[in-house]
Short mmCIF file of C-alpha atoms in Angstrom, two decimals:
data_model
loop_
_atom_site.label_atom_id
_atom_site.label_comp_id
_atom_site.label_asym_id
_atom_site.label_seq_id
_atom_site.Cartn_x
_atom_site.Cartn_y
_atom_site.Cartn_z
CA MET A 1 11.80 1.50 -11.64
CA SER A 2 14.83 -0.67 -12.10
CA GLU A 3 14.70 -4.20 -13.43
CA ASN A 4 15.60 -5.66 -10.01
CA ASP A 5 12.79 -3.75 -8.30
CA TYR A 6 10.37 -5.03 -10.93
CA ARG A 7 11.51 -8.64 -10.49
CA LEU A 8 11.33 -8.30 -6.71
CA GLY A 9 7.75 -7.05 -7.01
CA VAL A 10 6.78 -9.92 -9.31
CA LEU A 11 8.30 -12.48 -6.94
CA LYS A 12 6.51 -11.00 -3.95
CA ARG A 13 3.19 -10.95 -5.80
CA SER A 14 3.59 -14.60 -6.82
CA ALA A 15 4.46 -15.50 -3.22
CA SER A 16 1.38 -13.58 -2.10
CA ASN A 17 -0.80 -15.43 -4.60
CA MET A 18 0.54 -18.78 -3.36
CA GLN A 19 -0.12 -17.71 0.23
CA GLU A 20 -3.67 -16.67 -0.71
CA ARG A 21 -4.25 -20.05 -2.39
CA LYS A 22 -2.97 -21.81 0.74
CA GLY A 23 -5.26 -19.60 2.82
CA ASP A 24 -8.21 -20.39 0.57
CA LEU A 25 -7.43 -24.09 0.81
CA LEU A 26 -7.20 -23.85 4.61
CA GLU A 27 -10.51 -21.99 4.75
CA THR A 28 -12.15 -24.60 2.53
CA LYS A 29 -10.81 -27.43 4.71
CA ILE A 30 -11.97 -25.80 7.94
CA TYR A 31 -15.39 -24.95 6.54
CA GLY A 32 -15.81 -28.45 5.04
CA THR A 33 -14.75 -30.14 8.28
CA CYS A 34 -17.21 -28.09 10.30
CA LYS A 35 -20.03 -28.88 7.88
CA VAL A 36 -19.27 -32.61 8.02
CA LEU A 37 -19.11 -32.58 11.83
CA SER A 38 -22.38 -30.61 12.00
CA PHE A 39 -24.14 -33.14 9.75
CA ILE A 40 -22.76 -36.05 11.77
CA TRP A 41 -23.90 -34.35 14.99
CA ALA A 42 -27.40 -33.76 13.56
CA PHE A 43 -27.52 -37.36 12.30
CA CYS A 44 -26.66 -38.59 15.83
CA LEU A 45 -29.55 -36.57 17.29
CA ILE A 46 -31.95 -37.94 14.68
CA ALA A 47 -30.66 -41.49 15.22
CA TYR A 48 -31.11 -41.10 18.99
CA PHE A 49 -34.65 -39.81 18.48
CA LEU A 50 -35.51 -42.68 16.12
CA ALA A 51 -33.96 -45.26 18.45
CA ARG A 52 -35.93 -44.10 21.51
CA PRO A 53 -38.91 -41.98 20.46
CA SER A 54 -40.69 -42.67 23.71
CA ASN A 55 -38.02 -40.74 25.64
CA PHE A 56 -38.74 -37.63 23.61
CA LEU A 57 -42.50 -37.98 23.74
CA ARG A 58 -42.52 -38.13 27.55
CA MET A 59 -40.39 -35.01 27.98
CA TRP A 60 -41.76 -31.73 29.17
CA PRO A 61 -41.10 -28.75 26.89
CA HIS A 62 -38.45 -27.30 29.22
CA GLU A 63 -36.67 -30.68 29.31
CA PHE A 64 -36.73 -30.88 25.53
CA GLY A 65 -35.33 -27.32 25.35
CA SER A 66 -32.54 -28.28 27.74
CA LEU A 67 -31.76 -31.34 25.61
CA LEU A 68 -31.58 -29.25 22.42
CA SER A 69 -29.45 -26.54 24.05
CA GLY A 70 -27.09 -29.17 25.43
CA TRP A 71 -26.93 -30.80 22.02
CA ALA A 72 -26.28 -27.46 20.20
CA ALA A 73 -23.59 -26.14 22.59
CA PRO A 74 -20.73 -28.29 21.18
CA LEU A 75 -21.72 -27.25 17.66
CA ALA A 76 -21.63 -23.59 18.66
CA ALA A 77 -18.20 -24.06 20.20
CA LEU A 78 -17.00 -25.82 17.03
CA TRP A 79 -18.21 -22.99 14.81
CA VAL A 80 -16.70 -20.33 17.08
CA PHE A 81 -13.37 -22.16 16.94
CA ALA A 82 -13.65 -22.43 13.14
CA THR A 83 -14.46 -18.73 12.89
CA VAL A 84 -11.39 -17.82 14.92
CA LEU A 85 -9.20 -19.96 12.65
CA LEU A 86 -10.72 -18.42 9.52
CA GLN A 87 -10.25 -14.89 10.83
CA ARG A 88 -6.66 -15.67 11.76
CA ALA A 89 -5.94 -16.87 8.22
CA GLN A 90 -7.64 -13.83 6.70
CA LEU A 91 -5.77 -11.40 8.95
CA LYS A 92 -2.49 -13.07 8.08
CA ALA A 93 -3.24 -12.72 4.36
CA GLN A 94 -4.30 -9.11 4.89
CA SER A 95 -1.08 -8.37 6.80
CA LEU A 96 0.98 -9.87 4.00
CA GLN A 97 -0.92 -7.78 1.47
CA MET A 98 -0.37 -4.62 3.52
CA ASP A 99 3.37 -5.36 3.70
CA GLN A 100 3.52 -5.76 -0.07
CA THR A 101 1.53 -2.58 -0.61
CA SER A 102 3.82 -0.61 1.70
CA GLU A 103 6.89 -1.98 -0.11
CA GLU A 104 5.43 -1.02 -3.49
CA LEU A 105 4.61 2.45 -2.16
CA ARG A 106 8.14 2.83 -0.81
CA ILE A 107 9.57 1.92 -4.21
CA SER A 108 7.12 4.30 -5.89
CA VAL A 109 8.07 7.16 -3.57
CA GLU A 110 11.77 6.57 -4.21
CA GLN A 111 11.13 6.63 -7.97
CA LEU A 112 9.11 9.85 -7.67
CA GLU A 113 11.88 11.45 -5.61
CA ARG A 114 14.46 10.47 -8.23
CA ASP A 115 12.25 11.87 -10.99
CA ALA A 116 11.68 15.11 -9.06
CA ARG A 117 15.42 15.49 -8.44
CA ALA A 118 16.17 14.90 -12.13
CA SER A 119 13.46 17.37 -13.15
CA ARG A 120 14.80 20.00 -10.75
CA LEU A 121 18.35 19.52 -12.03
CA THR A 122 17.12 19.83 -15.61
CA GLN A 123 15.25 23.01 -14.74
CA LEU A 124 18.30 24.50 -12.99
CA SER A 125 20.50 23.53 -15.93
CA LYS A 126 18.18 25.31 -18.35
CA ARG A 127 18.11 28.40 -16.14
CA MET A 128 21.92 28.44 -15.93
CA MET A 129 22.24 28.08 -19.70
CA HIS A 130 19.71 30.86 -20.23
CA GLY A 131 21.61 33.11 -17.80
CA ALA A 132 24.93 32.33 -19.46
CA LEU A 133 23.49 33.10 -22.90
CA ARG A 134 22.04 36.39 -21.67
CA PHE A 135 25.39 37.32 -20.12
CA ALA A 136 27.21 36.46 -23.36
CA LYS A 137 24.75 38.51 -25.42
CA ALA A 138 25.10 41.44 -23.03
CA GLY A 139 28.86 41.39 -23.50
CA GLU A 140 28.48 41.50 -27.30
CA ARG A 141 26.48 44.74 -27.28
CA ALA A 142 28.35 48.02 -27.57
CA GLU A 143 26.17 49.75 -25.06
CA VAL A 144 26.09 48.28 -21.61
CA TYR A 145 24.21 50.28 -19.02
CA LEU A 146 25.13 50.54 -15.39
CA VAL A 147 22.56 51.55 -12.81
CA LYS A 148 23.79 53.74 -9.99
CA GLN A 149 21.43 55.37 -7.56
CA GLY A 150 18.50 55.03 -9.96
CA GLU A 151 20.30 56.63 -12.93
CA GLN A 152 21.35 54.87 -16.07
CA GLU A 153 24.73 55.69 -17.48
CA ARG A 154 26.32 54.24 -20.47
CA ALA A 155 29.41 52.25 -19.66
CA ALA A 156 31.24 53.79 -22.58
CA ASP A 157 30.69 57.35 -21.19
CA ARG A 158 31.95 56.32 -17.79
CA SER A 159 35.00 54.63 -19.20
CA GLU A 160 35.82 57.80 -21.18
CA GLU A 161 35.52 59.85 -17.98
CA HIS A 162 37.81 57.48 -16.11
CA THR A 163 40.42 57.54 -18.83
CA SER A 164 40.37 61.35 -18.98
CA GLU A 165 40.72 61.55 -15.21
CA LEU A 166 43.65 59.17 -15.28
CA GLN A 167 45.36 61.16 -17.99
CA SER A 168 44.98 64.42 -16.09
CA LEU A 169 46.71 62.98 -13.07
#
């Protein structure tokens, strides 16, 4: 991996960490705000009950259930809204992380391809050198054999035959 690729990866990771910290801060703010609003809402119900206890004592059970469900509905909506915001922040962070992972994988694949190409070239170079050395050694030997139709003949014998034929002509 080149120095620039390494620096690019470090910068992206630091940007990702900052984004995660911002996301964590956002999540903490949303969660804290919802908790505070829930406590205030519960305190208002308790204050209303303490201010007029006779209203609650005269209610029928189904009326009291309707009061509680009406009181809890805004809290449920608040928490659903908060959940949507939290999921949005988490999905954004996850998307950023996936982008970084895919970029790192792309760089890794490019590096592996370069290494494989270099390895293949090294292997071919060794094979060529081995072949050249074998060819050079074969030329140094006095006896070089030629194969023709499954029979081995010494090159020296054939060259003598050719020279004698040429002389007779």
